Amino acid sequence: MRISSRIVTFTATVMSVGGLALASSSIASHAQAAAGGYWARGCDAGRACIELSGGRQGPGGPWWNVDGCGYHTINDHYRRGSAHGNGFDVIYADGRWDRVQPWSTRPLDPGNLVTSVNVLC
């Protein structure tokens, strides 16, 4: 009886620690995404934005609105870019890139994985 109770206690402890690790990694990844931008139904004023391809939606809409200037890591497929202010470069996994000029909207390569966006300020 004593050995089995130790096994149950050990298993419960391992599961509890594993659950805490999973929860903290989930919170960390969510906070990282929130720091770089936000999902919306459209491209907000003053933003560099990219729209998901294939009619897909993020938690708040299909448009990822980038926060701030400089380099931002991205990892998905997008069909359109819109610059409501500063222009930006969209960099693909195969090394190609597209530039979205200030105050313009243009199509992107929906079949090519976007790895980053560089907002030009």
PDB file of C-alpha atoms in Angstrom:
ATOM      1  CA  MET A   1       0.000   0.000   0.000  1.00  0.00           C
ATOM      2  CA  ARG A   2       2.759   2.379   0.846  1.00  0.00           C
ATOM      3  CA  ILE A   3       4.593   1.919  -2.502  1.00  0.00           C
ATOM      4  CA  SER A   4       1.429   2.503  -4.499  1.00  0.00           C
ATOM      5  CA  SER A   5       0.650   5.704  -2.567  1.00  0.00           C
ATOM      6  CA  ARG A   6       4.158   6.976  -3.353  1.00  0.00           C
ATOM      7  CA  ILE A   7       3.613   6.224  -7.034  1.00  0.00           C
ATOM      8  CA  VAL A   8       0.303   8.098  -7.005  1.00  0.00           C
ATOM      9  CA  THR A   9       1.905  11.070  -5.208  1.00  0.00           C
ATOM     10  CA  PHE A  10       4.851  11.097  -7.635  1.00  0.00           C
ATOM     11  CA  THR A  11       2.535  10.901 -10.671  1.00  0.00           C
ATOM     12  CA  ALA A  12       0.338  13.735  -9.345  1.00  0.00           C
ATOM     13  CA  THR A  13       3.426  15.893  -8.703  1.00  0.00           C
ATOM     14  CA  VAL A  14       4.831  15.273 -12.196  1.00  0.00           C
ATOM     15  CA  MET A  15       1.474  16.068 -13.808  1.00  0.00           C
ATOM     16  CA  SER A  16       1.116  19.246 -11.754  1.00  0.00           C
ATOM     17  CA  VAL A  17       4.627  20.472 -12.627  1.00  0.00           C
ATOM     18  CA  GLY A  18       4.061  19.592 -16.290  1.00  0.00           C
ATOM     19  CA  GLY A  19       0.803  21.534 -16.278  1.00  0.00           C
ATOM     20  CA  LEU A  20       2.522  24.593 -14.771  1.00  0.00           C
ATOM     21  CA  ALA A  21       5.256  24.442 -17.423  1.00  0.00           C
ATOM     22  CA  LEU A  22       2.661  24.187 -20.181  1.00  0.00           C
ATOM     23  CA  ALA A  23       0.634  27.089 -18.761  1.00  0.00           C
ATOM     24  CA  SER A  24       3.688  29.329 -18.393  1.00  0.00           C
ATOM     25  CA  SER A  25       4.877  28.591 -21.951  1.00  0.00           C
ATOM     26  CA  SER A  26       1.377  29.347 -23.235  1.00  0.00           C
ATOM     27  CA  ILE A  27       1.291  32.671 -21.368  1.00  0.00           C
ATOM     28  CA  ALA A  28       4.789  33.568 -22.598  1.00  0.00           C
ATOM     29  CA  SER A  29       3.978  32.899 -26.254  1.00  0.00           C
ATOM     30  CA  HIS A  30       0.728  34.884 -26.011  1.00  0.00           C
ATOM     31  CA  ALA A  31       2.500  37.839 -24.378  1.00  0.00           C
ATOM     32  CA  GLN A  32       5.179  37.816 -27.073  1.00  0.00           C
ATOM     33  CA  ALA A  33       2.559  37.951 -29.842  1.00  0.00           C
ATOM     34  CA  ALA A  34       0.706  40.755 -28.033  1.00  0.00           C
ATOM     35  CA  ALA A  35       3.899  42.815 -27.769  1.00  0.00           C
ATOM     36  CA  GLY A  36       4.454  42.779 -31.555  1.00  0.00           C
ATOM     37  CA  GLY A  37       0.998  43.728 -32.733  1.00  0.00           C
ATOM     38  CA  TYR A  38      -2.648  42.706 -32.643  1.00  0.00           C
ATOM     39  CA  TRP A  39      -5.373  41.110 -34.769  1.00  0.00           C
ATOM     40  CA  ALA A  40      -8.151  43.323 -36.130  1.00  0.00           C
ATOM     41  CA  ARG A  41     -10.894  43.372 -38.753  1.00  0.00           C
ATOM     42  CA  GLY A  42      -8.910  45.914 -40.792  1.00  0.00           C
ATOM     43  CA  CYS A  43      -5.689  47.892 -40.953  1.00  0.00           C
ATOM     44  CA  ASP A  44      -5.788  50.660 -38.341  1.00  0.00           C
ATOM     45  CA  ALA A  45      -4.480  54.205 -38.886  1.00  0.00           C
ATOM     46  CA  GLY A  46      -0.709  54.574 -38.673  1.00  0.00           C
ATOM     47  CA  ARG A  47      -0.080  50.813 -38.938  1.00  0.00           C
ATOM     48  CA  ALA A  48       1.761  48.386 -41.157  1.00  0.00           C
ATOM     49  CA  CYS A  49      -0.620  45.452 -41.652  1.00  0.00           C
ATOM     50  CA  ILE A  50      -0.770  42.056 -43.332  1.00  0.00           C
ATOM     51  CA  GLU A  51      -3.914  40.038 -44.057  1.00  0.00           C
ATOM     52  CA  LEU A  52      -4.043  36.243 -43.634  1.00  0.00           C
ATOM     53  CA  SER A  53      -4.497  34.208 -46.822  1.00  0.00           C
ATOM     54  CA  GLY A  54      -7.214  31.671 -47.536  1.00  0.00           C
ATOM     55  CA  GLY A  55     -10.009  33.544 -45.779  1.00  0.00           C
ATOM     56  CA  ARG A  56      -8.553  32.613 -42.388  1.00  0.00           C
ATOM     57  CA  GLN A  57      -9.037  34.709 -39.238  1.00  0.00           C
ATOM     58  CA  GLY A  58      -6.883  35.541 -36.233  1.00  0.00           C
ATOM     59  CA  PRO A  59      -8.531  35.951 -32.799  1.00  0.00           C
ATOM     60  CA  GLY A  60      -9.708  39.516 -33.631  1.00  0.00           C
ATOM     61  CA  GLY A  61      -9.913  39.370 -37.435  1.00  0.00           C
ATOM     62  CA  PRO A  62      -7.768  38.564 -40.491  1.00  0.00           C
ATOM     63  CA  TRP A  63      -5.393  41.565 -40.253  1.00  0.00           C
ATOM     64  CA  TRP A  64      -2.196  41.548 -38.157  1.00  0.00           C
ATOM     65  CA  ASN A  65      -1.515  45.200 -37.169  1.00  0.00           C
ATOM     66  CA  VAL A  66       2.210  45.577 -36.440  1.00  0.00           C
ATOM     67  CA  ASP A  67       3.334  47.644 -33.414  1.00  0.00           C
ATOM     68  CA  GLY A  68       6.249  50.001 -34.011  1.00  0.00           C
ATOM     69  CA  CYS A  69       9.206  50.284 -36.343  1.00  0.00           C
ATOM     70  CA  GLY A  70      11.837  47.749 -37.246  1.00  0.00           C
ATOM     71  CA  TYR A  71      12.011  43.982 -37.455  1.00  0.00           C
ATOM     72  CA  HIS A  72       9.087  41.756 -36.422  1.00  0.00           C
ATOM     73  CA  THR A  73       9.052  37.948 -36.592  1.00  0.00           C
ATOM     74  CA  ILE A  74       6.086  36.451 -38.461  1.00  0.00           C
ATOM     75  CA  ASN A  75       5.320  32.831 -39.346  1.00  0.00           C
ATOM     76  CA  ASP A  76       2.271  32.387 -41.577  1.00  0.00           C
ATOM     77  CA  HIS A  77       0.872  32.939 -45.079  1.00  0.00           C
ATOM     78  CA  TYR A  78      -0.598  36.332 -46.016  1.00  0.00           C
ATOM     79  CA  ARG A  79      -2.400  37.588 -49.114  1.00  0.00           C
ATOM     80  CA  ARG A  80      -2.199  41.378 -48.832  1.00  0.00           C
ATOM     81  CA  GLY A  81      -0.176  44.117 -47.157  1.00  0.00           C
ATOM     82  CA  SER A  82      -1.338  47.623 -46.314  1.00  0.00           C
ATOM     83  CA  ALA A  83       0.730  50.575 -45.089  1.00  0.00           C
ATOM     84  CA  HIS A  84      -1.376  53.207 -43.331  1.00  0.00           C
ATOM     85  CA  GLY A  85       1.721  55.269 -42.686  1.00  0.00           C
ATOM     86  CA  ASN A  86       5.295  53.965 -42.999  1.00  0.00           C
ATOM     87  CA  GLY A  87       6.185  51.489 -45.713  1.00  0.00           C
ATOM     88  CA  PHE A  88       7.482  48.032 -44.863  1.00  0.00           C
ATOM     89  CA  ASP A  89       9.185  44.976 -46.320  1.00  0.00           C
ATOM     90  CA  VAL A  90       7.648  41.501 -46.116  1.00  0.00           C
ATOM     91  CA  ILE A  91      10.347  38.792 -46.093  1.00  0.00           C
ATOM     92  CA  TYR A  92       9.515  35.252 -47.241  1.00  0.00           C
ATOM     93  CA  ALA A  93      11.029  31.890 -46.221  1.00  0.00           C
ATOM     94  CA  ASP A  94      12.653  31.474 -49.654  1.00  0.00           C
ATOM     95  CA  GLY A  95      14.593  34.759 -49.276  1.00  0.00           C
ATOM     96  CA  ARG A  96      12.391  36.842 -51.586  1.00  0.00           C
ATOM     97  CA  TRP A  97      10.664  39.965 -50.312  1.00  0.00           C
ATOM     98  CA  ASP A  98       7.948  42.468 -51.233  1.00  0.00           C
ATOM     99  CA  ARG A  99       7.838  46.141 -50.322  1.00  0.00           C
ATOM    100  CA  VAL A 100       4.567  47.821 -49.383  1.00  0.00           C
ATOM    101  CA  GLN A 101       4.996  51.532 -50.071  1.00  0.00           C
ATOM    102  CA  PRO A 102       3.700  54.156 -47.591  1.00  0.00           C
ATOM    103  CA  TRP A 103      -0.035  54.818 -47.889  1.00  0.00           C
ATOM    104  CA  SER A 104      -0.612  51.896 -50.243  1.00  0.00           C
ATOM    105  CA  THR A 105      -2.005  48.362 -50.371  1.00  0.00           C
ATOM    106  CA  ARG A 106      -0.607  45.538 -52.499  1.00  0.00           C
ATOM    107  CA  PRO A 107      -0.970  41.791 -52.966  1.00  0.00           C
ATOM    108  CA  LEU A 108       1.515  39.425 -51.335  1.00  0.00           C
ATOM    109  CA  ASP A 109       2.462  35.845 -52.317  1.00  0.00           C
ATOM    110  CA  PRO A 110      -0.145  33.779 -50.410  1.00  0.00           C
ATOM    111  CA  GLY A 111       1.670  30.510 -51.155  1.00  0.00           C
ATOM    112  CA  ASN A 112       4.962  31.663 -49.650  1.00  0.00           C
ATOM    113  CA  LEU A 113       5.581  31.604 -45.875  1.00  0.00           C
ATOM    114  CA  VAL A 114       6.183  35.085 -44.426  1.00  0.00           C
ATOM    115  CA  THR A 115       9.019  34.938 -41.856  1.00  0.00           C
ATOM    116  CA  SER A 116       9.299  38.616 -40.933  1.00  0.00           C
ATOM    117  CA  VAL A 117       8.194  42.183 -41.521  1.00  0.00           C
ATOM    118  CA  ASN A 118      10.526  45.179 -41.354  1.00  0.00           C
ATOM    119  CA  VAL A 119       8.694  48.479 -40.829  1.00  0.00           C
ATOM    120  CA  LEU A 120      10.719  51.350 -42.309  1.00  0.00           C
ATOM    121  CA  CYS A 121      10.749  54.398 -40.010  1.00  0.00           C
TER     122      CYS A 121
END
